[in-house]
Coordinates of C-alpha atoms in Angstrom, one line a residue:
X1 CA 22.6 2.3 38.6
X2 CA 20.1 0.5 36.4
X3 CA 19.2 -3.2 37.2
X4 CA 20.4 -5.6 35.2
X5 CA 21.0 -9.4 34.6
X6 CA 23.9 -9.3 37.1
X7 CA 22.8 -7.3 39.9
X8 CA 25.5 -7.4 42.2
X9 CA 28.2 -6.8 39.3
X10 CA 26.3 -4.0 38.2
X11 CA 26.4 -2.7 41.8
X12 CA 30.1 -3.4 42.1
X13 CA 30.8 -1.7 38.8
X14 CA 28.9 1.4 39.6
X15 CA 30.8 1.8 43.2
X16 CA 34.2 1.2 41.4
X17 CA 33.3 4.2 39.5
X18 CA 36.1 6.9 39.9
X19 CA 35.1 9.4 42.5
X20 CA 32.6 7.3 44.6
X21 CA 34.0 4.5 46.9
X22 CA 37.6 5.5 45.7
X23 CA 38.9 8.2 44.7
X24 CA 40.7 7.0 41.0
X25 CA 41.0 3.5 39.6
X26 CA 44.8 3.0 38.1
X27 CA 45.0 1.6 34.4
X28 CA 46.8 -1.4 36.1
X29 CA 44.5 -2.0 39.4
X30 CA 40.5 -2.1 39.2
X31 CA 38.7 -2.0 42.6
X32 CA 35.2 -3.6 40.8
X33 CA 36.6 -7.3 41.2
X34 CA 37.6 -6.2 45.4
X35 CA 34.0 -4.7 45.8
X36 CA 32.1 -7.4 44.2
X37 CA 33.6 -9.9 46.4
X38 CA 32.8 -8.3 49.3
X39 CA 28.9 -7.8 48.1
X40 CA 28.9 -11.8 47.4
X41 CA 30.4 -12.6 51.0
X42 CA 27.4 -11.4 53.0
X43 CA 24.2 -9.4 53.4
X44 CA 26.5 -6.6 54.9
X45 CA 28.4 -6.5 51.5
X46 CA 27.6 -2.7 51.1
X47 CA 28.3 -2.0 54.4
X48 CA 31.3 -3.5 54.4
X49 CA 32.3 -1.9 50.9
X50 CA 31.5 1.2 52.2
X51 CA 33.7 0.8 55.0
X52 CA 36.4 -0.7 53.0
X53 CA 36.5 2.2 50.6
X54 CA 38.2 5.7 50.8
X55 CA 34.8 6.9 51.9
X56 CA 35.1 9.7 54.0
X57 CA 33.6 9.7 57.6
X58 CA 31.2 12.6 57.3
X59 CA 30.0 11.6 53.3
X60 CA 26.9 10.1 53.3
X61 CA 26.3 7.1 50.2
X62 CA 23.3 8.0 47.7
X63 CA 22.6 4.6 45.7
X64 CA 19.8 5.4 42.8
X65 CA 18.3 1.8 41.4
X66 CA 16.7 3.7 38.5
X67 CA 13.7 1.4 36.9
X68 CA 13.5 -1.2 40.1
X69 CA 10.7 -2.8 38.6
X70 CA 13.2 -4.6 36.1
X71 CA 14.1 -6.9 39.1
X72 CA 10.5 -8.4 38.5
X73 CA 10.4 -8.6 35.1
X74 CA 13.6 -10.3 34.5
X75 CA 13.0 -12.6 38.0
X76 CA 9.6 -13.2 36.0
X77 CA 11.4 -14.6 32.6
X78 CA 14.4 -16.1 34.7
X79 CA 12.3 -18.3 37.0
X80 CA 13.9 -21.8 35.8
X81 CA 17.6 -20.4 36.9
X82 CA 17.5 -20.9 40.3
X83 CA 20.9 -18.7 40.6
X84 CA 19.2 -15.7 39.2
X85 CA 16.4 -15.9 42.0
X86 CA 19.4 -16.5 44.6
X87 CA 21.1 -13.2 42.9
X88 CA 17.7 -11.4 42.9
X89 CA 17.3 -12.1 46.6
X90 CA 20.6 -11.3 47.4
X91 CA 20.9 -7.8 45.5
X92 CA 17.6 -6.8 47.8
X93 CA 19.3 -7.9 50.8
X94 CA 22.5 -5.8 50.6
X95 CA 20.4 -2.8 49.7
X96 CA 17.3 -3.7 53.1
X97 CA 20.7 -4.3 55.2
X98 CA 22.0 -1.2 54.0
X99 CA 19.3 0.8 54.9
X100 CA 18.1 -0.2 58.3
X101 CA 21.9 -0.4 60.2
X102 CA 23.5 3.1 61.0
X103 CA 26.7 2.5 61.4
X104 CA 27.6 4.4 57.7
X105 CA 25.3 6.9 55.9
X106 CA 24.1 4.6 53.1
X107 CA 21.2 5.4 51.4
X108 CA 19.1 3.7 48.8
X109 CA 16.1 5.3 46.2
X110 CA 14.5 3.3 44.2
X111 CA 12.1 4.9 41.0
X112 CA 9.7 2.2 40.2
X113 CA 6.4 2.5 38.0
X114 CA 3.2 2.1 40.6
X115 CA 2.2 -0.8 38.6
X116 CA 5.0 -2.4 39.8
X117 CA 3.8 -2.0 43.4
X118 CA 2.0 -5.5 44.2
X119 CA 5.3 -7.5 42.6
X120 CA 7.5 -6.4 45.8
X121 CA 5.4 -8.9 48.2
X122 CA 7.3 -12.0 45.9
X123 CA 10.8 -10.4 48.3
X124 CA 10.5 -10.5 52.3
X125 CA 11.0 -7.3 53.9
X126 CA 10.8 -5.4 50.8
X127 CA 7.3 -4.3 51.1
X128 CA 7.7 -2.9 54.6
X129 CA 10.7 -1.5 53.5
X130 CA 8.8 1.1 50.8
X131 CA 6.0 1.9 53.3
X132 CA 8.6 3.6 55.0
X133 CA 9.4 5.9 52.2
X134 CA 6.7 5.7 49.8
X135 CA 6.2 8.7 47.4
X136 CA 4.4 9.0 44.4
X137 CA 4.6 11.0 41.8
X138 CA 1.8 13.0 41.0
X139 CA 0.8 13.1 37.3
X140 CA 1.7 16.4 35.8
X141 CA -0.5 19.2 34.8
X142 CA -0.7 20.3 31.7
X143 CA 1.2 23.9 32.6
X144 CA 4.5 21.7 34.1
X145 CA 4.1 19.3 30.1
X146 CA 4.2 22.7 29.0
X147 CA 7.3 23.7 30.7
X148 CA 8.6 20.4 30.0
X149 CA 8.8 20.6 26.4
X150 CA 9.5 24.5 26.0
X151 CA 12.3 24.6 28.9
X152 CA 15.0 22.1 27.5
X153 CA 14.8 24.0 24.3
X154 CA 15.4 27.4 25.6
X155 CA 18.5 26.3 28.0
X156 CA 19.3 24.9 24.7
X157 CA 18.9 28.2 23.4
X158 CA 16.2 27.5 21.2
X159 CA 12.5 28.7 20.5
X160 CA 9.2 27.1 20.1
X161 CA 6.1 28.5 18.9
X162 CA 3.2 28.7 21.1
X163 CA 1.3 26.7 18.3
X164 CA 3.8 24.0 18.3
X165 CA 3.5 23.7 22.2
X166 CA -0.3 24.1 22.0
X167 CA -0.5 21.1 18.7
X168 CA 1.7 19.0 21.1
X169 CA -0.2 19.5 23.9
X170 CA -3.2 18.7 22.5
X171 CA -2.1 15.8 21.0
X172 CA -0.8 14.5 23.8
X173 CA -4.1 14.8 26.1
X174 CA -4.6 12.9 29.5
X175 CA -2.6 10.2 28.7
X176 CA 0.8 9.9 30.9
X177 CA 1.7 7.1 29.3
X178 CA 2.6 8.8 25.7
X179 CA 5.4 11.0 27.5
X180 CA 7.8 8.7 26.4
X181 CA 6.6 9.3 22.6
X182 CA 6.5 12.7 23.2
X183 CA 10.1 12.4 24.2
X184 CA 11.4 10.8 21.0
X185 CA 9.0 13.4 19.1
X186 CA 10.9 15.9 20.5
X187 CA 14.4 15.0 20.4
X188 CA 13.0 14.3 16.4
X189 CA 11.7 17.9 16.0
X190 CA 15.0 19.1 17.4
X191 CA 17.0 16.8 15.2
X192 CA 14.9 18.0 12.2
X193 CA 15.0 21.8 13.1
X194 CA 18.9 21.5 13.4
X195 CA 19.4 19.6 10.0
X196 CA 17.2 23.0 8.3
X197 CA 18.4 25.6 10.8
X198 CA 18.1 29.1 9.5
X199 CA 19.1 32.2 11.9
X200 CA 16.2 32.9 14.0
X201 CA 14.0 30.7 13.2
X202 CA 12.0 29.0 15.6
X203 CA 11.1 25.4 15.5
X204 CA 7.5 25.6 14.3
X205 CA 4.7 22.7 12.7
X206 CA 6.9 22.2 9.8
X207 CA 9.5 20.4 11.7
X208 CA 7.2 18.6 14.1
X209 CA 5.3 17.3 11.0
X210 CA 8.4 16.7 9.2
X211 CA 9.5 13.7 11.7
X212 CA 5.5 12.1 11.5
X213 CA 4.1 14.0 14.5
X214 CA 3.4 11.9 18.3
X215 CA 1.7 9.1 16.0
X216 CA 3.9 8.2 13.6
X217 CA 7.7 9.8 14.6
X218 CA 8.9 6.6 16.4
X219 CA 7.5 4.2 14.1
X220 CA 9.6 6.0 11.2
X221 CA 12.3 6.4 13.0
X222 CA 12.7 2.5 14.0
X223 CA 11.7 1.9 10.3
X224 CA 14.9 4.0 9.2
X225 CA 17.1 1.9 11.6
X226 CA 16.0 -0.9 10.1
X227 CA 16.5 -0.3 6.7
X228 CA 19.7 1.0 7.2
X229 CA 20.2 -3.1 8.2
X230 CA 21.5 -3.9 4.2
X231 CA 23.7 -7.0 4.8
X232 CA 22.5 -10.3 3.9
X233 CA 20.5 -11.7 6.9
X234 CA 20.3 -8.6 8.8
X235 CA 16.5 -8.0 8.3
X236 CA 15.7 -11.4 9.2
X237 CA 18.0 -11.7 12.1
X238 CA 16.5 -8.2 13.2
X239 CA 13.0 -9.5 13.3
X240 CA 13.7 -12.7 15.4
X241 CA 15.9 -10.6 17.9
X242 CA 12.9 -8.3 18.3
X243 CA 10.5 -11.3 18.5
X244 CA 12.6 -12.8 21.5
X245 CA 12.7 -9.5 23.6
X246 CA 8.8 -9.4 22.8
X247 CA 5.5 -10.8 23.7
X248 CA 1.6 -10.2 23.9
X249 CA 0.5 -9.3 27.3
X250 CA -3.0 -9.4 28.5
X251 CA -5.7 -7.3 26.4
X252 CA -3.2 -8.1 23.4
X253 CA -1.2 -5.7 24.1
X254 CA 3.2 -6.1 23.6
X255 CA 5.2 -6.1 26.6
X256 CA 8.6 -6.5 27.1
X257 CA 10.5 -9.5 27.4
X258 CA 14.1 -8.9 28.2
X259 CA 16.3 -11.7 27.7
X260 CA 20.2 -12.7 27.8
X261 CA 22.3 -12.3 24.7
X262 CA 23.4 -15.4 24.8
X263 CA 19.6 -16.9 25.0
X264 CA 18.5 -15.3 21.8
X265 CA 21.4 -16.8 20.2
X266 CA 20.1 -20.1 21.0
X267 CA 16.6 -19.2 20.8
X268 CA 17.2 -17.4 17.1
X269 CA 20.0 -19.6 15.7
X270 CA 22.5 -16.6 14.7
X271 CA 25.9 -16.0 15.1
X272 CA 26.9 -14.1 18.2
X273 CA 29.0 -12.1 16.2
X274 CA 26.2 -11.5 13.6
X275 CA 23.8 -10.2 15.8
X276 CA 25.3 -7.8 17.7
X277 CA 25.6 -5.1 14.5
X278 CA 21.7 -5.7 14.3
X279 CA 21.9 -4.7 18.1
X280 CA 24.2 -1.9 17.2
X281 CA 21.8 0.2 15.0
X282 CA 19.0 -0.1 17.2
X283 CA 21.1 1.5 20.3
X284 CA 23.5 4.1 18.8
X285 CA 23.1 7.4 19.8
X286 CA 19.9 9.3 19.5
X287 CA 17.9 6.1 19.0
X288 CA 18.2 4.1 22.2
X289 CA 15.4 1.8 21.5
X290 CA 17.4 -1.4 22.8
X291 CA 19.5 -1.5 26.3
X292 CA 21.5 -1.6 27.3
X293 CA 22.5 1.9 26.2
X294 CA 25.6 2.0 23.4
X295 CA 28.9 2.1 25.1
X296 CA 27.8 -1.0 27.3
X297 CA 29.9 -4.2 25.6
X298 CA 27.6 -6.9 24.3
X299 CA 28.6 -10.2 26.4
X300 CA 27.0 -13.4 26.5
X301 CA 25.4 -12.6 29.5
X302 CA 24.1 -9.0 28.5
X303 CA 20.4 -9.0 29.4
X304 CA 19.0 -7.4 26.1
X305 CA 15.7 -5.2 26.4
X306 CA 13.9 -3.0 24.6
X307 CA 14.0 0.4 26.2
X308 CA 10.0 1.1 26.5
X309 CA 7.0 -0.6 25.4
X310 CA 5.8 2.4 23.6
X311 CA 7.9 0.9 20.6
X312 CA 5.8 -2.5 20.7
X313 CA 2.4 0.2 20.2
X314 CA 3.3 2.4 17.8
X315 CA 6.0 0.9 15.1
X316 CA 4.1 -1.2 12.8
X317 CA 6.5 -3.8 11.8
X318 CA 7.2 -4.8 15.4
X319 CA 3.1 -4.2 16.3
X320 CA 3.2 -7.3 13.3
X321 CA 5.9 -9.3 14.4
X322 CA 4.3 -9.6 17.7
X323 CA 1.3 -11.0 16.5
X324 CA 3.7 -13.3 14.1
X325 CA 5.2 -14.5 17.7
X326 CA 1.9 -14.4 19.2
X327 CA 0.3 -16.8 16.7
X328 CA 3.1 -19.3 16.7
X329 CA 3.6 -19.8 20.5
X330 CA 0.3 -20.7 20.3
X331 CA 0.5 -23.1 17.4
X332 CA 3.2 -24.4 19.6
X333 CA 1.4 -24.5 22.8
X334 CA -2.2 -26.7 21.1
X335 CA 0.9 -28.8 19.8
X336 CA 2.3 -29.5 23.4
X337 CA -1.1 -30.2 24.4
X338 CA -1.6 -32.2 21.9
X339 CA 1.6 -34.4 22.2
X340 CA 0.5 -34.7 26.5
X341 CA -2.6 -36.0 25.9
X342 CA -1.3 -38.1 23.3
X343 CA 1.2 -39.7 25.6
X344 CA -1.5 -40.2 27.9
X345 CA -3.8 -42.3 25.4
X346 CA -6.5 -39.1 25.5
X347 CA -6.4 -38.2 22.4
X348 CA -5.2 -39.3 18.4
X349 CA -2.2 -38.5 16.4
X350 CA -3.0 -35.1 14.4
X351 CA -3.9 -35.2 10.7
X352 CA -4.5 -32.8 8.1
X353 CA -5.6 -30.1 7.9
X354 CA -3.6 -29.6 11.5
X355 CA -0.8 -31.2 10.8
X356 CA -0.4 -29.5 7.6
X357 CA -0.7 -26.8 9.4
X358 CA 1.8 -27.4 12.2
X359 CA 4.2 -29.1 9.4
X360 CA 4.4 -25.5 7.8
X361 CA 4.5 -23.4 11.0
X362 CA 7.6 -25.2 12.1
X363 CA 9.2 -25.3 8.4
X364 CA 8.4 -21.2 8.6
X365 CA 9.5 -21.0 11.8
X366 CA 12.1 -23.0 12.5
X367 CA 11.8 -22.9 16.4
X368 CA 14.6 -24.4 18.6
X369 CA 14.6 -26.1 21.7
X370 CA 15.5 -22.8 23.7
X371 CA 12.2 -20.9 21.7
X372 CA 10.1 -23.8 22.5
X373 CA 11.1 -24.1 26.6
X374 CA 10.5 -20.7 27.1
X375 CA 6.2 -21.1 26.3
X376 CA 6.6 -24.8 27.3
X377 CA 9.1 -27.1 28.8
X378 CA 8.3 -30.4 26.9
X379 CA 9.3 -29.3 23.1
X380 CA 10.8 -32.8 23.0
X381 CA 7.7 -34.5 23.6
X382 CA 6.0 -31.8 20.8
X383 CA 8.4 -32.2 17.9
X384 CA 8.2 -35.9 18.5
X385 CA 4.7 -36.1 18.7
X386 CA 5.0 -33.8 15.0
X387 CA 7.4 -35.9 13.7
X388 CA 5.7 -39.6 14.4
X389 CA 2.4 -37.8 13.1
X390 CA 4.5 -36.9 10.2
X391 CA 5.8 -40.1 9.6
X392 CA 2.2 -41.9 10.2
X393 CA 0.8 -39.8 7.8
X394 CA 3.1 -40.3 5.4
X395 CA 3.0 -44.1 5.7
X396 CA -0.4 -43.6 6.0
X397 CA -0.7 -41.8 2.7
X398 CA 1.8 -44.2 1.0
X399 CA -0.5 -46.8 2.1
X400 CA -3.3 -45.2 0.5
X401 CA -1.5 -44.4 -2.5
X402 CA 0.1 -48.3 -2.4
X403 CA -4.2 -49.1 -2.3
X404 CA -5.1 -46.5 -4.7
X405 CA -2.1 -48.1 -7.2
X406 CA -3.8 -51.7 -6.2
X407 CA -7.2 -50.8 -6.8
X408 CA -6.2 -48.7 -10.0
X409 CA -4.3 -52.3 -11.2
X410 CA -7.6 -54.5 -10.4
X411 CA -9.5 -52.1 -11.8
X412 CA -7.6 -52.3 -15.2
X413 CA -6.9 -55.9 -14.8
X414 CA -11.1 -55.7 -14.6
X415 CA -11.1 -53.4 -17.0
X416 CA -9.0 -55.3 -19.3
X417 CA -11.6 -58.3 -18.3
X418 CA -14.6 -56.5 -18.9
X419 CA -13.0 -55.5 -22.0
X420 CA -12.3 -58.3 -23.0
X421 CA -15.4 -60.1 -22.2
X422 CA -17.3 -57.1 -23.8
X423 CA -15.2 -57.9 -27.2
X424 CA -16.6 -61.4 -27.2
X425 CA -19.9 -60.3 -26.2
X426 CA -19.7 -58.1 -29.2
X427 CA -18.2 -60.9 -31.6
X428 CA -20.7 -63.4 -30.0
X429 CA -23.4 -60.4 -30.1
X430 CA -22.1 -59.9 -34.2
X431 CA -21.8 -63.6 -34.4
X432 CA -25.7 -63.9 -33.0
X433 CA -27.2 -61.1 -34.8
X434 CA -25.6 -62.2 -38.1
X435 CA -26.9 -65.2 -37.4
X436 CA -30.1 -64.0 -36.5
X437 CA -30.2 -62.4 -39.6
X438 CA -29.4 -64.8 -41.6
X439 CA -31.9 -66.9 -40.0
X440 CA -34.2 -64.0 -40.6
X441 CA -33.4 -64.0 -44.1
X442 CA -33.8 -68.1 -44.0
X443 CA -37.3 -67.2 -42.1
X444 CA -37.8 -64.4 -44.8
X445 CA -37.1 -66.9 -47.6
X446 CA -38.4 -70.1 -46.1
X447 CA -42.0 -67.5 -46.3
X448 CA -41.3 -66.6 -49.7
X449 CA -40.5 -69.9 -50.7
X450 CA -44.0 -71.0 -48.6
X451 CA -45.6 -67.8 -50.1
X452 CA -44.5 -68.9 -53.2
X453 CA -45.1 -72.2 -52.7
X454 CA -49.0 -71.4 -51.6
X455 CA -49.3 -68.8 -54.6
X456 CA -48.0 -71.7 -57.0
X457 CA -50.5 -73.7 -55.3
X458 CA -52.5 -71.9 -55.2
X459 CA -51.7 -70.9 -59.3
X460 CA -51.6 -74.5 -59.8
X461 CA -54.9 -74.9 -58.1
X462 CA -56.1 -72.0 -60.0
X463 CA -54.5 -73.7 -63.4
X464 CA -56.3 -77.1 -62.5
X465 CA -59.7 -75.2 -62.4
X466 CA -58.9 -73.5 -65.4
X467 CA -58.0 -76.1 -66.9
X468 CA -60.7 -78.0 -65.5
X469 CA -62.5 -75.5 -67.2
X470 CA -60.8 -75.1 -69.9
X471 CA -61.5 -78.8 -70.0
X472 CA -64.9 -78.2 -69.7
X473 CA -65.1 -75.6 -72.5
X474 CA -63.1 -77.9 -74.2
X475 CA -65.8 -81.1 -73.8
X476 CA -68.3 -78.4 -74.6
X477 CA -66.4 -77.2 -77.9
X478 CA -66.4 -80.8 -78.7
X479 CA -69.7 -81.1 -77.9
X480 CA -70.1 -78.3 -79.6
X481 CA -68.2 -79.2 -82.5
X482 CA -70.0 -83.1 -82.4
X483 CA -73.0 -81.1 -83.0
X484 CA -71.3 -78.6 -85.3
X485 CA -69.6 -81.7 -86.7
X486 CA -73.3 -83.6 -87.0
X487 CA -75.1 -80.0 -87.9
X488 CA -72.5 -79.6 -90.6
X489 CA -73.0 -83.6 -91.8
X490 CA -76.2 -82.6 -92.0
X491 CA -76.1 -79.3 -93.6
X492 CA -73.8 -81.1 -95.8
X493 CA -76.8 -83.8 -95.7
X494 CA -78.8 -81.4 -96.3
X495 CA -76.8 -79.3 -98.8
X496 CA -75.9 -82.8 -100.4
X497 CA -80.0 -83.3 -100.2
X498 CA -79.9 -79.6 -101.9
X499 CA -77.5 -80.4 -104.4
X500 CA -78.9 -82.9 -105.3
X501 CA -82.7 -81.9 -105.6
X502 CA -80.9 -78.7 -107.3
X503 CA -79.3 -81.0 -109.0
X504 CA -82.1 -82.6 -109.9
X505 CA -84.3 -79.4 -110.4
X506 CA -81.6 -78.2 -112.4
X507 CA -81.9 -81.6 -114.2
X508 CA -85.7 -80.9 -114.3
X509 CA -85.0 -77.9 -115.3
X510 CA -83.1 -78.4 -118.2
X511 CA -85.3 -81.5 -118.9
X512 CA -88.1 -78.7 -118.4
X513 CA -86.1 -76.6 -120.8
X514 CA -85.7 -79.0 -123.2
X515 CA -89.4 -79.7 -123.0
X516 CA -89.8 -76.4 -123.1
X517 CA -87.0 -75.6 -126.1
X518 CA -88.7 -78.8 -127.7
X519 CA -92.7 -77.1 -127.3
X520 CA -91.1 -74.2 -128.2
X521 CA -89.5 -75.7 -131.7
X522 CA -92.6 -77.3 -132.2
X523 CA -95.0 -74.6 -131.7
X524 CA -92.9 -72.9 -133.7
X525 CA -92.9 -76.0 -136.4
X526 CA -96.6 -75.8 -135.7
X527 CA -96.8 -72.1 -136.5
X528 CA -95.2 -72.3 -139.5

């Protein structure tokens, strides 16, 4: 058996099997629901079972627990149920009782990864328990990895070149734990050299690099399964289902986080019904990368798992989603914190850029209660906290803006004002400088008018001493014409004077001329 959610179930189905408590189970009787309630009455339940059963006296009971160390990781991820602990506890019990009466043959093995070795101190008695029959495995040499990949294929009846052994050898190095990857790469070369068989050939490099070689085989292979998810939703619902079996360990590295069917469904949101296809494709035949294996129903209480971590290291999409998980349980956990020391009066609401930031996480998101409880129990408290800093911000913001309106009002109403008040500035300033100017103008003509003024003044001055001059010249010219006046009555004196004595000497003259005429006449009487 492999350990599950419901341990003593499990048991009580595996010793109902046909051929190992009894010898055939009828189509109308089933002998799991008579062996699980004797496992539940007491820590003798196997004993008792065993006894109950068609057992015969001299056959001794082999019980295998394959992968114990599940016990601890699902006790880990379960410790808020208090009836899972009890079931743990219980399931140990029967199988310690088992093992240390002797009244029936019973006995138990249990194959556990030595890692897991410190975890069985959290169960009393199991610790002294494996002392007694401790035995570890020895890691494997690199002749028994060779036998181990070339010794399937020829009971198979196949063949394997010695280069193909020696690439995959090589490849895989000292590292025991990529046997699980060598695994899948095998089972994928096989696939791949069956899908191209001709006769007699042997399955070479060209198949092994066919399926992406030990690096890349199981990451294309998971990628194939999920592309072959083409319904509406499936993708999505496919990457939260992986994200809830999922987590980063320490060193950042995934581990494995198996969880009940019923959980994700609360954790993711989706249908029941809807997302056990997704779970389908990822656990058919050949594939296997979920548990339980196919065949197993899908119940409520199925404890979904990824079937090794080797898928969280080397498929890229899931490497991505859990850093995608990663990243938002710790968004989720600084807001936690944030809303406790809130509540407390430590610390203030959260604004942006923070609760921008945490405003779009959880719209991306969308995490539920049952997401949020498993990284930290107070996701009421958190999306409260989210929400009142939502709401303060916005009121916050609409009180800014309901300011920023204000302001913007008195500052137009100002405006306005000022605008106002700068338009009769202007009129007043137009008013003044016409004004001005025309008083300038006044000024300008009141000088003119003074310039003019003094120049006529100054003309009239000008006149009054020309014509004081003038008046002058004019006394003189009549001074000068007095004498002119006087010299003329006397030239006409004199000329009168000169007349006159010409006058007279004319008179003479003539008088002269008579005398003359009359000597003449008589000296001319005289001559004769």
């Amino acid at each position: 058996m492999r350990k599950g959610t419901d341990q003593r179930g499990q048991l009580a189905e595996t010793l109902a099997t046909p051929e190992v408590l009894y010898a055939e189970e009828t189509q109308e009787f089933s002998f799991q629901p008579l062996i699980e309630t004797t496992l539940r009455r007491s820590r003798n339940g196997l004993v008792d079972a065993v006894q109950q059963s068609e057992l015969e006296s001299n056959d001794n009971l082999l019980l295998v627990v394959d992968q114990f160390e599940e016990i601890f990781r699902f006790s880990r991820y379960e410790r808020g149920s208090e009836s899972n602990q009890r079931d743990s506890v219980a399931f140990i019990n029967l199988l310690l009782e088992a093992t240390a009466q002797t009244q029936v043959p019973v006995y138990v093995v249990l194959t556990m990864r030595s890692d897991f070795l410190g975890d069985c101190t959290e169960f009393r008695g199991l610790p002294e328990a494996i002392n007694r029959g401790q035995y570890l495995i020895p890691r494997m040499t690199r002749s028994e990895i060779k036998t181990a990949i070339s010794g399937p294929v020829a009971v198979a009846g196949g063949e394997m070149t010695e280069r193909l052994i020696s690439r995959l050898l090589n490849e895989l190095g000292d590292n025991p734990d990529q046997l699980p990857i060598l695994q899948h790469a095998l089972m994928r070369t096989w696939d791949m050299h069956s899908s191209q068989e001709r006769e007699g050939q042997p399955i070479d490099l060209e198949h092994y690099q066919a399926i992406g070689r030990m690096e890349r085989a199981l990451s294309i292979h998971a990628e194939e399964a999920f592309e072959e998810l083409t319904e509406p939703g499936q993708q999505r619902w496919c990457e939260q289902l992986f994200k809830a079996i999922t987590e980063k360990g320490a060193g950042g590295r995934g581990v494995r986080r198996p969880t009940r069917l019923q959980e994700i469904v609360h954790l993711t949101g989706i249908d029941l019904e809807d997302l056990k296809p997704v779970i389908e494709v990822f656990r058919q035949s050949g594939r296997s990368f979920l548990m339980p294996p196919t065949g197993v129903e899908l119940v409520p209480e199925t404890m979904i798992d990824i079937s090794h971590e080797s898928l969280m290291r080397v498929w890229t999409r899931l490497v991505n989603w859990v850093d995608e998980e990663a990243e938002s349980a710790e968004t989720y956990l600084r807001l936690a914190e944030a809303a406790a020391l809130y509540e407390s009066g430590r610390s203030a609401l959260w604004r942006d850029p923070e609760l921008a930031l945490a405003l779009r996480w959880r719209e991306r998101q969308q995490p539920t209660e049952t997401w949020g409880q498993r990284y930290e129990r107070s996701y009421a408290r958190a999306m409260a906290f989210l929400d009142y800093a939502q709401k303060q911000n916005e009121f916050e913001m609409a009180e800014a803006e309901r300011r920023q309106k204000l302001a913007l009002k008195r500052s137009r109403i100002i405006m306005t004002v000022i605008s106002l008040f700068s338009l009769v500035s202007m009129v007043f300033a137009f008013l003044a400088y016409t004004a001005e100017q025309e008083a300038t103008l006044e000024r300008d003509h009141a000088k003119a008018s003074e310039r003019k003024a003094d120049s006529s003044r100054v003309m009239a001055e000008h006149q009054k001493v020309r014509a004081e001059e003038l008046r002058r010249v004019a006394e003189r010219m009549a001074d000068t014409a007095q004498i002119r006046q006087e010299e003329a009555e006397v030239a006409r004196a004199v000329a009168d004077t000169a007349r006159q004595d010409a006058e007279n000497s004319a008179t003479i003259a003539r008088r002269q001329k008579i005398l003359a005429d009359t000597a003449a006449q008589r000296a001319s009487r005289a001559k004769v």
